[in-house]
């Protein structure tokens, strides 16, 4: 009789769900889970010394697949050869440990099929045991995340759904690179692909029933979430050489059903979707000191996407950079989280997402550096109702939206759920408490737009706000649009409190003439307000110096260990570079001729790291406006992704689409249509290098 893998049984059960009752299917799920969970297997110290993958059989080397099967208790030691048994030692520890002694020239384990679920409690898979691993050397100065040596990826031409699936408590994954795990259209599945997937065994088919607690299953006592899983010092979505892989993973870490997971000091990059995703339960998750960069370029666009039960989740000390949407995005969650001490910068490379988008109550966002975002800093939805969210002592820089944007229920368009709805007018109506985020707490109002400094280094500030609220005063040092009455809340100055009549005042000694200030109000009953309209510190005669223009910032997520100083350019310097590539009819693939042009552009960008680019997709007019706008995005993203694979950092590239709105001519000839189907590349150098553009048509694709 042929042995049937339990995971395949689940697929069969899922496919038959419409033919039998939900209760019977869930009973089978629970029984299968209880039969396949290994809790009493002996502990071993196992060394994997082969990069091969295939069927389990006795030979000269021990594979990772065989090591996992040993820890799961699905094969016994008598099935190993003498040479393999040498790599397996009994252990007195609570759980088994899998280490590595791979040949130095063969440290990438290429899988031919999915690995077994990790079902053994207290299991550790430790890539740091491989010879040559340097725990003291990080890829960046800001974070201690060493470069792994051992990598796990699908074999060439093989599509594999997930890297590691964890279904047991207290599993630790350390010091590995996992990449290239993506969903196949030919593989039916009810849950997503990921580098690391954490859940009870065999997640159920109907995701509409998966909001905990479910009334029609799937959660039983045997479906308890794995607890205290630790993922640390891994590179997810990215090979050890740091180059974007040809086959990218769908998601980095997918917490389908988990509790108290620790995600610490990982590098999570180059995923088509988000770097970290929660689904049903992820209560108590700790996301600490990770580099979550360049994710979401072809799907869910955020660095971290949170929904489901997320009570007591904490995001602390991370770098969230160059993700296509928000750094952190919450969607109808249950439970409150803390977001603190993070660097959230250069996200939103293709839309206008807020750096942090909140839904729900009682979240805390404190001491974060939030900058260079085309949307708001923190946007808070009114629907579902979101109150008592505290946004305190953060530093905001170079935002095109408000530092804090409280959205009204009247504003529920896609734009409002992405960017925010802008300045709210002050209101005293009772209804404002229920129709706007954070109870529509009013921002402070300064008594004047210009505060004279009569005494050197001392100025009196006065204003009004809701009674008995705390007022955080900020210095505002940048305004992207000088015509706007607000700017980013750059530097926290001090906190004062309003009296019972709503008045506040303070004498400040840390301001200078010419400084611009703003403020926010916080009431624990409602939360934190939007910023006050700006006021300026002036001389006694109301004069003030002209503001200086802020220096442009070179987009960079992290600083490499060895900094290469960019010398000032010789004067003058002129670069000659193509400014567009072309596409086939209704296509977004890069043609061989276009690839040659992009290689030239990549060479220029590699030589001149101070150049940043904007990629704008265009179409011919033969489709709807909406379709052509999306097609333009697909084309500009294809160019961005090609350049990323050539080593160009995604934070240096912004993606846009104008669809059919900027044709090169109004003619209806097929040659003119071919010219319309393009991505235009706008180059900007922060050192004012002159760039000479070439209009080229060598890659024109004329339809037949």
PDB file of N, CA and C in Angstrom, residues 46-51 61-62 87 98-107 109 126-132 149-150:
ATOM      1  N   UNK A  46      21.882  16.763  15.389  1.00  0.00           N
ATOM      2  CA  UNK A  46      21.984  16.277  14.017  1.00  0.00           C
ATOM      3  C   UNK A  46      22.798  17.262  13.187  1.00  0.00           C
ATOM      4  N   UNK A  47      23.692  16.739  12.378  1.00  0.00           N
ATOM      5  CA  UNK A  47      24.491  17.566  11.488  1.00  0.00           C
ATOM      6  C   UNK A  47      24.138  17.216  10.040  1.00  0.00           C
ATOM      7  N   UNK A  48      23.652  18.208   9.295  1.00  0.00           N
ATOM      8  CA  UNK A  48      23.370  18.044   7.871  1.00  0.00           C
ATOM      9  C   UNK A  48      24.668  18.309   7.108  1.00  0.00           C
ATOM     10  N   UNK A  49      25.122  17.328   6.339  1.00  0.00           N
ATOM     11  CA  UNK A  49      26.384  17.494   5.611  1.00  0.00           C
ATOM     12  C   UNK A  49      26.215  17.343   4.103  1.00  0.00           C
ATOM     13  N   UNK A  50      24.953  17.447   3.618  1.00  0.00           N
ATOM     14  CA  UNK A  50      24.698  17.342   2.183  1.00  0.00           C
ATOM     15  C   UNK A  50      23.781  18.468   1.739  1.00  0.00           C
ATOM     16  N   UNK A  51      24.085  19.065   0.573  1.00  0.00           N
ATOM     17  CA  UNK A  51      23.218  20.085   0.002  1.00  0.00           C
ATOM     18  C   UNK A  51      22.175  19.476  -0.932  1.00  0.00           C
ATOM     19  N   UNK A  61      25.563  10.575   2.900  1.00  0.00           N
ATOM     20  CA  UNK A  61      25.394  11.897   3.490  1.00  0.00           C
ATOM     21  C   UNK A  61      23.977  12.072   4.028  1.00  0.00           C
ATOM     22  N   UNK A  62      23.865  12.987   5.010  1.00  0.00           N
ATOM     23  CA  UNK A  62      22.573  13.259   5.629  1.00  0.00           C
ATOM     24  C   UNK A  62      22.023  14.581   5.090  1.00  0.00           C
ATOM     25  N   UNK A  87      26.198  11.192  11.855  1.00  0.00           N
ATOM     26  CA  UNK A  87      25.794  12.595  11.950  1.00  0.00           C
ATOM     27  C   UNK A  87      24.663  12.823  12.962  1.00  0.00           C
ATOM     28  N   UNK A  98      19.391  20.856  14.783  1.00  0.00           N
ATOM     29  CA  UNK A  98      19.922  20.553  13.457  1.00  0.00           C
ATOM     30  C   UNK A  98      20.955  21.602  13.109  1.00  0.00           C
ATOM     31  N   UNK A  99      22.200  21.167  12.950  1.00  0.00           N
ATOM     32  CA  UNK A  99      23.280  22.049  12.538  1.00  0.00           C
ATOM     33  C   UNK A  99      23.754  21.677  11.143  1.00  0.00           C
ATOM     34  N   UNK A 100      24.821  22.345  10.666  1.00  0.00           N
ATOM     35  CA  UNK A 100      25.266  22.167   9.287  1.00  0.00           C
ATOM     36  C   UNK A 100      26.781  22.045   9.210  1.00  0.00           C
ATOM     37  N   UNK A 101      27.227  21.146   8.333  1.00  0.00           N
ATOM     38  CA  UNK A 101      28.641  21.022   7.972  1.00  0.00           C
ATOM     39  C   UNK A 101      28.700  20.757   6.468  1.00  0.00           C
ATOM     40  N   UNK A 102      28.183  21.701   5.700  1.00  0.00           N
ATOM     41  CA  UNK A 102      28.115  21.556   4.251  1.00  0.00           C
ATOM     42  C   UNK A 102      29.472  21.850   3.617  1.00  0.00           C
ATOM     43  N   UNK A 103      29.750  21.264   2.453  1.00  0.00           N
ATOM     44  CA  UNK A 103      30.969  21.648   1.727  1.00  0.00           C
ATOM     45  C   UNK A 103      30.968  23.148   1.460  1.00  0.00           C
ATOM     46  N   UNK A 104      32.119  23.779   1.579  1.00  0.00           N
ATOM     47  CA  UNK A 104      32.192  25.238   1.498  1.00  0.00           C
ATOM     48  C   UNK A 104      31.726  25.777   0.157  1.00  0.00           C
ATOM     49  N   UNK A 105      31.796  24.969  -0.895  1.00  0.00           N
ATOM     50  CA  UNK A 105      31.374  25.424  -2.217  1.00  0.00           C
ATOM     51  C   UNK A 105      29.960  24.977  -2.563  1.00  0.00           C
ATOM     52  N   UNK A 106      29.237  24.373  -1.599  1.00  0.00           N
ATOM     53  CA  UNK A 106      27.874  23.900  -1.859  1.00  0.00           C
ATOM     54  C   UNK A 106      27.018  24.144  -0.611  1.00  0.00           C
ATOM     55  N   UNK A 107      26.765  25.409  -0.338  1.00  0.00           N
ATOM     56  CA  UNK A 107      26.030  25.759   0.880  1.00  0.00           C
ATOM     57  C   UNK A 107      24.588  26.181   0.601  1.00  0.00           C
ATOM     58  N   UNK A 109      21.031  24.722  -0.322  1.00  0.00           N
ATOM     59  CA  UNK A 109      20.239  23.488  -0.419  1.00  0.00           C
ATOM     60  C   UNK A 109      19.090  23.748  -1.390  1.00  0.00           C
ATOM     61  N   UNK A 126      19.847  25.572  13.041  1.00  0.00           N
ATOM     62  CA  UNK A 126      20.827  26.629  13.314  1.00  0.00           C
ATOM     63  C   UNK A 126      21.860  26.719  12.198  1.00  0.00           C
ATOM     64  N   UNK A 127      21.702  27.704  11.325  1.00  0.00           N
ATOM     65  CA  UNK A 127      22.666  27.924  10.262  1.00  0.00           C
ATOM     66  C   UNK A 127      23.963  28.543  10.722  1.00  0.00           C
ATOM     67  N   UNK A 128      23.991  29.072  11.939  1.00  0.00           N
ATOM     68  CA  UNK A 128      25.231  29.689  12.432  1.00  0.00           C
ATOM     69  C   UNK A 128      26.290  28.644  12.757  1.00  0.00           C
ATOM     70  N   UNK A 129      25.945  27.359  12.741  1.00  0.00           N
ATOM     71  CA  UNK A 129      26.919  26.294  13.006  1.00  0.00           C
ATOM     72  C   UNK A 129      27.780  25.979  11.790  1.00  0.00           C
ATOM     73  N   UNK A 130      27.414  26.503  10.622  1.00  0.00           N
ATOM     74  CA  UNK A 130      28.198  26.258   9.412  1.00  0.00           C
ATOM     75  C   UNK A 130      29.555  26.956   9.516  1.00  0.00           C
ATOM     76  N   UNK A 131      30.614  26.254   9.136  1.00  0.00           N
ATOM     77  CA  UNK A 131      31.961  26.824   9.178  1.00  0.00           C
ATOM     78  C   UNK A 131      32.016  28.099   8.350  1.00  0.00           C
ATOM     79  N   UNK A 132      32.656  29.127   8.906  1.00  0.00           N
ATOM     80  CA  UNK A 132      32.802  30.399   8.218  1.00  0.00           C
ATOM     81  C   UNK A 132      31.789  31.449   8.615  1.00  0.00           C
ATOM     82  N   UNK A 149      25.338  31.857   5.650  1.00  0.00           N
ATOM     83  CA  UNK A 149      26.064  31.047   4.662  1.00  0.00           C
ATOM     84  C   UNK A 149      25.149  29.971   4.098  1.00  0.00           C
ATOM     85  N   UNK A 150      24.381  29.312   4.956  1.00  0.00           N
ATOM     86  CA  UNK A 150      23.488  28.249   4.522  1.00  0.00           C
ATOM     87  C   UNK A 150      22.204  28.859   3.970  1.00  0.00           C
TER      88      UNK A 150
END
